[in-house]
mmCIF file of C-alpha atoms in Angstrom:
data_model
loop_
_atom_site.group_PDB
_atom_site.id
_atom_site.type_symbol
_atom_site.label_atom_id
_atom_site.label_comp_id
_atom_site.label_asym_id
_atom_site.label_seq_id
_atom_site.Cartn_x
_atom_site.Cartn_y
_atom_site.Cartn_z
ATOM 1 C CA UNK A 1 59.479 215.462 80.847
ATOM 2 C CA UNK A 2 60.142 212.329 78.145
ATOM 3 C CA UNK A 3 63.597 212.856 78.567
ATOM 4 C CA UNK A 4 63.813 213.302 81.977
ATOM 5 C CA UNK A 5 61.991 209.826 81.983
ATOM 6 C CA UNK A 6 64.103 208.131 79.679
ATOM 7 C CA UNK A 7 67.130 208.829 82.024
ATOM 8 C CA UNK A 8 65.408 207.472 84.896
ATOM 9 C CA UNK A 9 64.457 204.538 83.178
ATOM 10 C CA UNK A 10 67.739 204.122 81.984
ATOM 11 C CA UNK A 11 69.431 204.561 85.019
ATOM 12 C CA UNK A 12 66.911 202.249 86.597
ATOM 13 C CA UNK A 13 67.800 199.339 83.901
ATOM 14 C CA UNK A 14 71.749 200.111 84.021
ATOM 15 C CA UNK A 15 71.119 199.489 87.984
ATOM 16 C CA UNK A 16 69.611 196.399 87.356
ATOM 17 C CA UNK A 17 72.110 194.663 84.921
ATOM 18 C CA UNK A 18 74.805 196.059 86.808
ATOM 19 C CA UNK A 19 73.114 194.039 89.776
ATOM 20 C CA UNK A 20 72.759 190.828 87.916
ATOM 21 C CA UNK A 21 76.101 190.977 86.173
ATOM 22 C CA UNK A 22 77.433 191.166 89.877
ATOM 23 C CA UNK A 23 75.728 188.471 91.007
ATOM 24 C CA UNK A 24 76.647 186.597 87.591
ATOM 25 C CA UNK A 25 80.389 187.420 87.852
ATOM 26 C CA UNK A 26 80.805 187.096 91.819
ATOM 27 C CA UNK A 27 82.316 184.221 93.041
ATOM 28 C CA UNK A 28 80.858 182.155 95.422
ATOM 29 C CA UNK A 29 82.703 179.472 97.842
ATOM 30 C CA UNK A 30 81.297 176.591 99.190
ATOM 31 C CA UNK A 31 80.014 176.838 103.152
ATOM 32 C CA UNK A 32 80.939 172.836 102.985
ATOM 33 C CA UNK A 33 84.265 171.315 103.629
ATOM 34 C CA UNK A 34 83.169 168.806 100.275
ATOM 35 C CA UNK A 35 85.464 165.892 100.939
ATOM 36 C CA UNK A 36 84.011 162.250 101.793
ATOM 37 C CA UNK A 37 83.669 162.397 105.117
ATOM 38 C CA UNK A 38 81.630 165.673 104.499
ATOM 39 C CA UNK A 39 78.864 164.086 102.315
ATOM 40 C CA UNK A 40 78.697 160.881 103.549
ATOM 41 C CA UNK A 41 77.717 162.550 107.379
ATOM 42 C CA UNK A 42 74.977 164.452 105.254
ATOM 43 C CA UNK A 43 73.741 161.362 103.729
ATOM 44 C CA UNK A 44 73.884 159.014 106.984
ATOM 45 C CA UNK A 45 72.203 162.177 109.299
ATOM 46 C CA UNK A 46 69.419 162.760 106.190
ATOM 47 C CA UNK A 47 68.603 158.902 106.272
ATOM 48 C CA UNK A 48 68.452 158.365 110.485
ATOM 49 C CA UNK A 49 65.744 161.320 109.580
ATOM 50 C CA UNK A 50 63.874 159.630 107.053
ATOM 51 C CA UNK A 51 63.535 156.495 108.571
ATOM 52 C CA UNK A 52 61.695 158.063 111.660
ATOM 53 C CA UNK A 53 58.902 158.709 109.875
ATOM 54 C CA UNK A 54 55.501 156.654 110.855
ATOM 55 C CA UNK A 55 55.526 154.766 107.873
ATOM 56 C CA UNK A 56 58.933 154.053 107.698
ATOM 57 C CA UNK A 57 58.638 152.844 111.301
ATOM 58 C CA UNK A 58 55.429 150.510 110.882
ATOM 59 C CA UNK A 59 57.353 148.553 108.087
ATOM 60 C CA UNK A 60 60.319 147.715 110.222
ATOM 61 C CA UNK A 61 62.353 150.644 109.103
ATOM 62 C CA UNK A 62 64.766 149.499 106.523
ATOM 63 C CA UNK A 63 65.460 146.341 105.308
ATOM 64 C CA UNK A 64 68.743 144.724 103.847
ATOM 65 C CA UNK A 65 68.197 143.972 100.622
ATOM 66 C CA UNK A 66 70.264 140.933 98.930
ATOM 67 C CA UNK A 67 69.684 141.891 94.945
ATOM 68 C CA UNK A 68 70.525 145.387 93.638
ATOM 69 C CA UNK A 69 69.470 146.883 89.991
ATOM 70 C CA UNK A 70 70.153 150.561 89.727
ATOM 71 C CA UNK A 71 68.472 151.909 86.137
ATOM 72 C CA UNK A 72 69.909 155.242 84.961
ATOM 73 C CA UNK A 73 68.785 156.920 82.692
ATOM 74 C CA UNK A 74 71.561 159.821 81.567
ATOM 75 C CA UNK A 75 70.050 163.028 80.889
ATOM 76 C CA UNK A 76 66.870 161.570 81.895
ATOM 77 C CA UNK A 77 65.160 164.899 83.870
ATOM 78 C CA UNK A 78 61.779 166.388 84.196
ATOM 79 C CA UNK A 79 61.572 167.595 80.781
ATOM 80 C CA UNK A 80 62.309 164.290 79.491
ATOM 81 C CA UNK A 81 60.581 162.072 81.478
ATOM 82 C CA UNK A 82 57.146 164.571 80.086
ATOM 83 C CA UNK A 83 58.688 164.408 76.468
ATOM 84 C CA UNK A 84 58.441 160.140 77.338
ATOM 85 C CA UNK A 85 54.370 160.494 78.767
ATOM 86 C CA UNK A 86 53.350 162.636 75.610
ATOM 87 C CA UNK A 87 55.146 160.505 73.297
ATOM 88 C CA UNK A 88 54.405 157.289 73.990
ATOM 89 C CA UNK A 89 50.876 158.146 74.494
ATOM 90 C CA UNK A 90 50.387 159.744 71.292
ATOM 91 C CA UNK A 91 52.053 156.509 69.664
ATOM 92 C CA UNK A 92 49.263 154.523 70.785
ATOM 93 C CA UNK A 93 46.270 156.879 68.892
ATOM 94 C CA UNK A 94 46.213 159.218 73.152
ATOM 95 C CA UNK A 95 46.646 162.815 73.469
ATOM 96 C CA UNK A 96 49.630 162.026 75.663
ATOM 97 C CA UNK A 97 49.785 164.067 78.604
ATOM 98 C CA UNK A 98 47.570 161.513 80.658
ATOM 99 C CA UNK A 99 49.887 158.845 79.642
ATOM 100 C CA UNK A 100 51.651 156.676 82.695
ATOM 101 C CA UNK A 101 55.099 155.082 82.638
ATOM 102 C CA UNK A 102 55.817 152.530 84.628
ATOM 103 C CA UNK A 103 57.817 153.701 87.251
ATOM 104 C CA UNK A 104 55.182 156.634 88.044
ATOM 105 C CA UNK A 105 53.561 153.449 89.988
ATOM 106 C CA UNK A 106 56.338 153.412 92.401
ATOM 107 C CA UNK A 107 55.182 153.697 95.842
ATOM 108 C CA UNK A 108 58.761 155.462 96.747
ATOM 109 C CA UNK A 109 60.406 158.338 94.581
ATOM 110 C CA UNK A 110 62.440 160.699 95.086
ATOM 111 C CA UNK A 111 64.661 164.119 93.429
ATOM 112 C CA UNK A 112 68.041 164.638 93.394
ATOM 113 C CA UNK A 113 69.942 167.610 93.362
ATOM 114 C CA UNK A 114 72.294 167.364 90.735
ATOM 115 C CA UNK A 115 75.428 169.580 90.673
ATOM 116 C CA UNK A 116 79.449 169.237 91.177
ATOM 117 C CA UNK A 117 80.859 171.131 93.837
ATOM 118 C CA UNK A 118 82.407 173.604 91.431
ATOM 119 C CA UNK A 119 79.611 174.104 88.716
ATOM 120 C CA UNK A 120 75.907 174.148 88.929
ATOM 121 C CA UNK A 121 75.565 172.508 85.814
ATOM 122 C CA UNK A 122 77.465 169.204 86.374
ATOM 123 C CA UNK A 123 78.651 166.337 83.742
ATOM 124 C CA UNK A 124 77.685 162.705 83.835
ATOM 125 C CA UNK A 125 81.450 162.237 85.703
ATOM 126 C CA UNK A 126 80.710 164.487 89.228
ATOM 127 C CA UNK A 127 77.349 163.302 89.114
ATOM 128 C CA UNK A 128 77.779 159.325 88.517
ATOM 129 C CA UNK A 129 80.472 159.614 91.413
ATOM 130 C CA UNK A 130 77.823 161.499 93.873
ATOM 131 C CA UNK A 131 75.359 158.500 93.088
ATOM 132 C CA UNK A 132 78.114 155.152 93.405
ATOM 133 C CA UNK A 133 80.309 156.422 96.158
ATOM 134 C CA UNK A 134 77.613 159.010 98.350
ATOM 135 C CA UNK A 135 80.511 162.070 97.457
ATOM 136 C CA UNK A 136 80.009 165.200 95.113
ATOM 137 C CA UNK A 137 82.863 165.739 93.272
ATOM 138 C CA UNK A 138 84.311 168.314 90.730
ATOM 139 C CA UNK A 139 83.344 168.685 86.943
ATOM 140 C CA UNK A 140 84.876 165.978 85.282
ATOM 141 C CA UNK A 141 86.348 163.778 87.909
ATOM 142 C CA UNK A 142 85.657 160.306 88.071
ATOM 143 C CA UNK A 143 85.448 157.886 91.609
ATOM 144 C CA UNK A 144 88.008 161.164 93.547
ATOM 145 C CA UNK A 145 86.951 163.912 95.516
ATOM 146 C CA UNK A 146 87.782 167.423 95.380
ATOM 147 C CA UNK A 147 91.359 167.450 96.289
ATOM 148 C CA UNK A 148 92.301 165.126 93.193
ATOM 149 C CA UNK A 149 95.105 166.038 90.760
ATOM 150 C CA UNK A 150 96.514 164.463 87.555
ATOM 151 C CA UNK A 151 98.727 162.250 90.107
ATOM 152 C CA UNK A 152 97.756 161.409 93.410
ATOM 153 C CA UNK A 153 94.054 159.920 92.468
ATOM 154 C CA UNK A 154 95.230 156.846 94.734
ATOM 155 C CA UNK A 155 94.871 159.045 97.644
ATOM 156 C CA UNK A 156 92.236 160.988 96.280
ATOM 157 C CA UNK A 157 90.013 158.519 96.186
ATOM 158 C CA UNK A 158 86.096 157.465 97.219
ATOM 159 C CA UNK A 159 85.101 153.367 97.508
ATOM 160 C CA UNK A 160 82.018 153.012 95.470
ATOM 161 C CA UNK A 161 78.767 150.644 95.493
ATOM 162 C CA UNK A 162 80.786 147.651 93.620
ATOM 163 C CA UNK A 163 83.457 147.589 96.204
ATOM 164 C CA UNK A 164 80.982 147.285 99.094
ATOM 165 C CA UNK A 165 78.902 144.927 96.916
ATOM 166 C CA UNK A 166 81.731 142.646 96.369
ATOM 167 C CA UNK A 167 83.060 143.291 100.210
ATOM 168 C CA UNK A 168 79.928 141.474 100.932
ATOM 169 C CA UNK A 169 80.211 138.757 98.848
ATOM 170 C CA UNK A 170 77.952 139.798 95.999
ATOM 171 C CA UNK A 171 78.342 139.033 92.443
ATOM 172 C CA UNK A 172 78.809 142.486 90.542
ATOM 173 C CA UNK A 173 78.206 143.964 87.257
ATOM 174 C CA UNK A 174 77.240 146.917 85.017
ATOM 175 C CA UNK A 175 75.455 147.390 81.163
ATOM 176 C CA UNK A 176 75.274 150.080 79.128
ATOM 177 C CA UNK A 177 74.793 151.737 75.683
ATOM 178 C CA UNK A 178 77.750 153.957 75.877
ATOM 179 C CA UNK A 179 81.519 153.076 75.808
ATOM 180 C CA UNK A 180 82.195 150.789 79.175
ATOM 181 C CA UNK A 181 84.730 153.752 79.754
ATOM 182 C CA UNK A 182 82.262 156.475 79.929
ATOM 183 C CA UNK A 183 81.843 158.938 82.539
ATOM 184 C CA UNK A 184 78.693 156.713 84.306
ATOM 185 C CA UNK A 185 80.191 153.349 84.123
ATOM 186 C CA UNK A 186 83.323 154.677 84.587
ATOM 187 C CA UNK A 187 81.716 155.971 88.363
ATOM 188 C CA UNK A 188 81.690 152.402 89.203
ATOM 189 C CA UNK A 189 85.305 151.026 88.779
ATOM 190 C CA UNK A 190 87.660 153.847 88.314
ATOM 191 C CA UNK A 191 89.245 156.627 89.850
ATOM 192 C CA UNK A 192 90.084 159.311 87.831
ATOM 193 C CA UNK A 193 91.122 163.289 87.657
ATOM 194 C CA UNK A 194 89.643 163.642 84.038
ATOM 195 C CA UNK A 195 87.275 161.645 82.534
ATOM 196 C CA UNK A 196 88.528 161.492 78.730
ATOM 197 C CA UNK A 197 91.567 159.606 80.024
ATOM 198 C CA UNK A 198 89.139 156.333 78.530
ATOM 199 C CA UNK A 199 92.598 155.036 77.026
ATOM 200 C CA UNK A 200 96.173 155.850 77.478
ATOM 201 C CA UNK A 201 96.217 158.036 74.692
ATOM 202 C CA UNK A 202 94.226 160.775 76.009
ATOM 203 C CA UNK A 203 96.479 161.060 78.901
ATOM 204 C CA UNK A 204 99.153 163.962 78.607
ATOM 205 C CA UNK A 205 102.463 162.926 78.035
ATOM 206 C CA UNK A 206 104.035 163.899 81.222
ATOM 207 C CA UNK A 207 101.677 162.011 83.820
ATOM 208 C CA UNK A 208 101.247 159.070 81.791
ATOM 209 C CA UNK A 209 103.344 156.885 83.422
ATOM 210 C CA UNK A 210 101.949 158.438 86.655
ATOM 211 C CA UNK A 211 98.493 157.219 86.681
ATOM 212 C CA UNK A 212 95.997 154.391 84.824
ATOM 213 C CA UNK A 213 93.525 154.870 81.575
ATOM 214 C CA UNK A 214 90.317 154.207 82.508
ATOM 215 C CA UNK A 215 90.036 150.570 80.629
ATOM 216 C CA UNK A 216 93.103 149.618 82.171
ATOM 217 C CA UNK A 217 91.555 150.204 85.039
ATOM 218 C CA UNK A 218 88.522 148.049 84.788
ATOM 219 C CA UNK A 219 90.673 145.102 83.499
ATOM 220 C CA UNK A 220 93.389 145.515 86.019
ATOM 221 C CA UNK A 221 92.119 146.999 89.154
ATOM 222 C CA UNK A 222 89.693 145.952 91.364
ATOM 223 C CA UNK A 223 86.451 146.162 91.622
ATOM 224 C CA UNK A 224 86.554 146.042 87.999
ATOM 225 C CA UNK A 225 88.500 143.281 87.549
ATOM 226 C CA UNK A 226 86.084 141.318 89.947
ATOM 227 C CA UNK A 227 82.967 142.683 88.041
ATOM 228 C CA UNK A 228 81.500 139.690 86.804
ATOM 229 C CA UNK A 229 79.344 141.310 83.603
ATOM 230 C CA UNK A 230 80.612 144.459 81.966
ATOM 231 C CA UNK A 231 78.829 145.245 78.385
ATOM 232 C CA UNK A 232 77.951 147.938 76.102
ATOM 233 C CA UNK A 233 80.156 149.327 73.560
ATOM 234 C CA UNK A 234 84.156 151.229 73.540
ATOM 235 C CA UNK A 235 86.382 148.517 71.620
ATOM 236 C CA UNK A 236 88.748 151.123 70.726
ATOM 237 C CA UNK A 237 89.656 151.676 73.870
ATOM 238 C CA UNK A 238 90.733 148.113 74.655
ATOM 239 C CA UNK A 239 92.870 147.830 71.753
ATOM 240 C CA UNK A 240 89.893 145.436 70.381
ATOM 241 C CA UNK A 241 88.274 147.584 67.291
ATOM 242 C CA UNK A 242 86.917 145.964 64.482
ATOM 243 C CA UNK A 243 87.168 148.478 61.760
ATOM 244 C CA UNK A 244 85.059 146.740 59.184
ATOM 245 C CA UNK A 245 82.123 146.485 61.974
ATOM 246 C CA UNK A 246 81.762 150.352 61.517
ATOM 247 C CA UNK A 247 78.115 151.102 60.460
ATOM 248 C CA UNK A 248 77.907 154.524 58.800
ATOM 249 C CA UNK A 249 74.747 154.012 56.918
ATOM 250 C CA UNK A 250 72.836 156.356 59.491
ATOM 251 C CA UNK A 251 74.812 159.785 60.669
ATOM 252 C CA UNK A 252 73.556 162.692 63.206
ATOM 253 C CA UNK A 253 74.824 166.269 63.181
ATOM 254 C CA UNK A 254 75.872 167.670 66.580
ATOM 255 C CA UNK A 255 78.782 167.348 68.418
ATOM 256 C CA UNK A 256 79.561 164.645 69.983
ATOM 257 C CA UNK A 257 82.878 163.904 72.335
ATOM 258 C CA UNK A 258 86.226 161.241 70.052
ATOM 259 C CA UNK A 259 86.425 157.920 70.720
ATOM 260 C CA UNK A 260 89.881 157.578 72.559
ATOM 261 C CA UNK A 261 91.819 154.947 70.029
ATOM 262 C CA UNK A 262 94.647 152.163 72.064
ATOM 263 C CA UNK A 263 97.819 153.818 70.643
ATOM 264 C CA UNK A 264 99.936 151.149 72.890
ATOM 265 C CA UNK A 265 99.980 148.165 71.094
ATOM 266 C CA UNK A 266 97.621 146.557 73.918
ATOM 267 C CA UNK A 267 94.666 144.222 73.695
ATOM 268 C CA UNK A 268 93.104 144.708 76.495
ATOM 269 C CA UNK A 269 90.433 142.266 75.859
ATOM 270 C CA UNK A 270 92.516 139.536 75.248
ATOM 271 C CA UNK A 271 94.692 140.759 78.641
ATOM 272 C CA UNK A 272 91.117 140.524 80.719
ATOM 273 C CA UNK A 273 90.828 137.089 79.078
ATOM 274 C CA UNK A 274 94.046 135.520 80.327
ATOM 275 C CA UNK A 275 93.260 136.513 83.770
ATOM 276 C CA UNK A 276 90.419 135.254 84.279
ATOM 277 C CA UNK A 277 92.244 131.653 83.360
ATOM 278 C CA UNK A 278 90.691 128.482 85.706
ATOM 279 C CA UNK A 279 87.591 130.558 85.721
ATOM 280 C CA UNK A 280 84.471 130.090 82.926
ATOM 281 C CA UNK A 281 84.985 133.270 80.928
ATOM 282 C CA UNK A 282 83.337 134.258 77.903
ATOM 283 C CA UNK A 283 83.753 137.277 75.333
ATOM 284 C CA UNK A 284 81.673 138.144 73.102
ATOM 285 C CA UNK A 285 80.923 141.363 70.636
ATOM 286 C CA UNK A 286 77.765 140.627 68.692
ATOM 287 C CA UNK A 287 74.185 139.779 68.968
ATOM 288 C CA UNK A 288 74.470 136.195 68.150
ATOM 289 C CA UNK A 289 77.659 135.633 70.114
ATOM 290 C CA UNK A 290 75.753 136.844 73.404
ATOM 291 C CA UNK A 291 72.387 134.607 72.301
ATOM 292 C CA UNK A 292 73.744 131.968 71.904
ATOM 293 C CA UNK A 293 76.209 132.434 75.327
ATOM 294 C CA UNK A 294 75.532 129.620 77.691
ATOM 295 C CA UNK A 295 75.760 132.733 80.356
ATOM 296 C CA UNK A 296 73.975 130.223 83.271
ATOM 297 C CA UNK A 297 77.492 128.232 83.261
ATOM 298 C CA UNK A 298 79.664 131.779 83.113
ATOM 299 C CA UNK A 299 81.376 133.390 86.019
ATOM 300 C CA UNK A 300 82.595 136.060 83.904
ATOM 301 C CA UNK A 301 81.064 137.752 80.724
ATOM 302 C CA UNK A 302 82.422 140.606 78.257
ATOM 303 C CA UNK A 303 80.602 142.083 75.512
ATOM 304 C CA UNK A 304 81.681 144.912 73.391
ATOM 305 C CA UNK A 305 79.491 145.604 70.869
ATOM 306 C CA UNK A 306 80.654 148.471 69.113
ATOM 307 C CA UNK A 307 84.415 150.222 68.762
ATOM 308 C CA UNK A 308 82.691 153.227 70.102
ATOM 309 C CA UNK A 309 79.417 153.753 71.744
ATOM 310 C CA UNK A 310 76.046 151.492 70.626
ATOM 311 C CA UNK A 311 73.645 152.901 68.659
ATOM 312 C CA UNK A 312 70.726 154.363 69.033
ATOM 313 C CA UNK A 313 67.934 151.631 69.701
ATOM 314 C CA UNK A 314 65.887 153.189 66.232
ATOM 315 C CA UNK A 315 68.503 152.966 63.997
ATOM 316 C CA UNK A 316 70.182 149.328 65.310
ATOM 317 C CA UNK A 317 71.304 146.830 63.064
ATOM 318 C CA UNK A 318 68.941 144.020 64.287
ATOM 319 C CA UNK A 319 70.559 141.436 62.735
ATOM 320 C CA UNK A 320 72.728 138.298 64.419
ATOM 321 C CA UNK A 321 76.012 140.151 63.672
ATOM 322 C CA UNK A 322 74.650 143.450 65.064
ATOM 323 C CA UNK A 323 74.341 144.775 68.061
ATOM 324 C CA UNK A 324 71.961 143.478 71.248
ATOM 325 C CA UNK A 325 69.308 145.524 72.782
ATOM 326 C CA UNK A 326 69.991 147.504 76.491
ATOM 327 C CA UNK A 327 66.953 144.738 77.306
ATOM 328 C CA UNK A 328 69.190 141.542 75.581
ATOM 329 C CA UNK A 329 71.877 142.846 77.662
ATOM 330 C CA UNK A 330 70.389 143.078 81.231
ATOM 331 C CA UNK A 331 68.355 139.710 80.915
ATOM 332 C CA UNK A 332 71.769 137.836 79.932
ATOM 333 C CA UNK A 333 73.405 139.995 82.558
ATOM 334 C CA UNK A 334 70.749 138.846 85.415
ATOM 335 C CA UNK A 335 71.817 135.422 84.383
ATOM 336 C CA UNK A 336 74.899 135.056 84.977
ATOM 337 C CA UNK A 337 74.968 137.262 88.026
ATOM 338 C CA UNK A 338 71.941 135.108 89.737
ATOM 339 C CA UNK A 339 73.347 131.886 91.500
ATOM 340 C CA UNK A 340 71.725 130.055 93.712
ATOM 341 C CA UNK A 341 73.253 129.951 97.775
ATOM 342 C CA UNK A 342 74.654 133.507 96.760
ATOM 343 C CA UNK A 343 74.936 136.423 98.598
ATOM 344 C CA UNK A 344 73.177 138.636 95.620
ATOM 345 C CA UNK A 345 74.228 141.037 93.241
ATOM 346 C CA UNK A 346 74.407 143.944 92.604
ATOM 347 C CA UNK A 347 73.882 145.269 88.784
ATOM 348 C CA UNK A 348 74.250 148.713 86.916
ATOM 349 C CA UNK A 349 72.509 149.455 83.694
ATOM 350 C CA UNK A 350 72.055 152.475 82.096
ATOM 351 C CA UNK A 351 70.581 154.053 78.978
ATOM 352 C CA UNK A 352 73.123 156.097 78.645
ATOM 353 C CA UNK A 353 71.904 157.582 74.611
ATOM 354 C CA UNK A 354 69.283 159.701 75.876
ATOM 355 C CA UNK A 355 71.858 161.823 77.095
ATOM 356 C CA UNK A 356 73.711 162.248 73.667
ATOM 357 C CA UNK A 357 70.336 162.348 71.920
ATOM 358 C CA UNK A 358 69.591 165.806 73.952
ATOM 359 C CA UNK A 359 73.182 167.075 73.123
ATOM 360 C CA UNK A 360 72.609 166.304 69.447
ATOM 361 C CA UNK A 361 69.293 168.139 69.375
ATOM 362 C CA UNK A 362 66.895 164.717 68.359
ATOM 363 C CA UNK A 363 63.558 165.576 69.639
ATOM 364 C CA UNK A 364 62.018 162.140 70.051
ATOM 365 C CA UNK A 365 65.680 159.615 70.211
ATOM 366 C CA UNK A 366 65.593 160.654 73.791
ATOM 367 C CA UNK A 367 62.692 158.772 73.813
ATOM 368 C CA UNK A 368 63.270 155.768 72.232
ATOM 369 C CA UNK A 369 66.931 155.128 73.475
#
């Protein structure tokens, strides 16, 4: 009788897996044609639906507005955002898990569903392009849809928030404590079929000539070129590193993605510079240097404050010839982007360390990034 059991057990559990590994293996196609006219349909038919609701309706339905800030937090999700409550109560003497933060008071929030149209666990690239242009995208790709290749990105790709923002006559701008020419910020200026191609080194040998690096991009093309604040760190991949700036006093285990080095002979910095000649231009690549800015008078402002990305906020070098805080950055950054008799702005910043912090396995950095 055991044995008899034991095979029907068994035969019951080799069903089972067999099952799963089916479903695990299969391959499953998407129902949705997944180019930009696809999602941005979606988007416009979800929003008509929204805005019929009662409350919606009483307030006017929706308004324009003329000033934009979009916060992003990478790697900022549900576990996280807990992680934040407990922590920062239990800072100040609490428990924790009563704690509030301060965009719990919102009267509007919202989820998103975060994927790329050819993995259900997406990168910061797919996912930064979904939220700046309205299109899901592929693993990886940057500002293109789904059709993109290593060389016809031109045609592959999506307008994004900046270009509208600047279509209508909005000052523009984004912050960060990554590399400028990571995946997120990246969403907002470039178009690109992988998003390591930060400098022209990373790009394979045979499509180089064929396409842009990514900080060639933002210097070059527009809207980047047009972007009136763009800071955070990535010197290297202007051509612009200052190897003696290199802090190594603090180091993390984990893995963590190269810093793409200018192997062209390029200063990029220096290039963005000269074109924005007859205009007030300032660069700058330290904390004192972006004090002591006189950013009210500036119609353009660069600040790279690290060869690769910025620290984390715990272990920052405080001092004048260190690097600013994400909070230095976006107050200078309002600054110059707020003119009177404007049309607006429209401003990216994002905390883009809590997303290495998870990678790396810090419990609390996530936290205080």
């Amino acid at each position: 009788m055991n044995n008899q059991r034991r095979l029907v057990l068994s035969g019951l559990l080799c069903v089972l897996i067999c099952d799963i590994g089916g479903v695990i293996g299969g391959v499953f196609r998407s129902p949705n044609s997944d180019d930009a006219l696809f999602w941005r349909q979606q988007a416009e038919s979800y929003l008509k639906r929204i805005l019929q609701y009662e409350p919606n309706r009483r307030q006017g339905g929706a308004g324009v507005a003329q000033n934009v800030i979009i916060f992003v937090g990478d790697g900022m999700g549900i576990a996280s955002l807990s992680t934040g409550r407990i922590y920062k109560g239990q800072l100040a003497g609490r428990s924790g898990e009563e704690e509030v933060l301060s965009f719990d008071h919102f009267e509007n929030t919202g989820f998103s569903k975060t994927y790329n149209t050819d993995r259900q666990v997406p990168d910061s690239a797919g996912t930064a392009t979904a939220m700046f242009t309205g299109v899901k995208t592929k693993y990886g790709f940057i500002g293109v849809d789904y059709s993109a290749t290593a060389t016809n990105e031109v045609a592959a790709s999506v307008s994004n928030i900046m270009e509208w923002a600047q279509a209508a006559g909005k000052r523009t701008g984004i912050v960060t404590t990554t590399r400028v020419t990571h995946a997120t910020p990246a969403a907002t200026f470039a178009h690109s079929f992988d998003r390591n191609w930060e400098c022209e080194a990373k790009i394979p040998a045979n499509v180089r000539n064929k396409t842009k690096d990514i900080a060639r991009q933002l210097v070059e093309n527009a809207p980047g070129n047009k972007m009136n604040v763009i800071m955070g760190g990535g010197r290297s991949a202007f051509g612009a590193a200052i190897p003696e700036h290199l802090k190594t006093a603090f180091k993390f285990n984990g893995s963590m993605e190269k810093t793409c080095v200018r192997e062209d002979g390029r200063n990029l910095v220096k290039d963005w510079l000269v074109s924005k000649n007859g205009s007030e231009a300032a660069y700058v690549w330290n904390t004192a240097e972006l004090m002591n800015a006189e950013v009210d008078d500036l119609d353009y402002l660069m600040g790279l404050f690290a060869d690769t990305h910025m620290s984390y906020e715990r272990v920052r070098d405080t001092s004048e010839g260190g690097e600013p805080s994400l909070a230095d950055m976006t107050e200078k950054a309002i600054r110059v982007l707020k003119r009177k008799h404007s049309n607006g702005y429209v401003l990216m910043v994002e905390g883009g360390r809590i997303d290495h912090a998870h990678h790396q396995n810090h419990a609390r950095r996530p936290s205080e990034c």
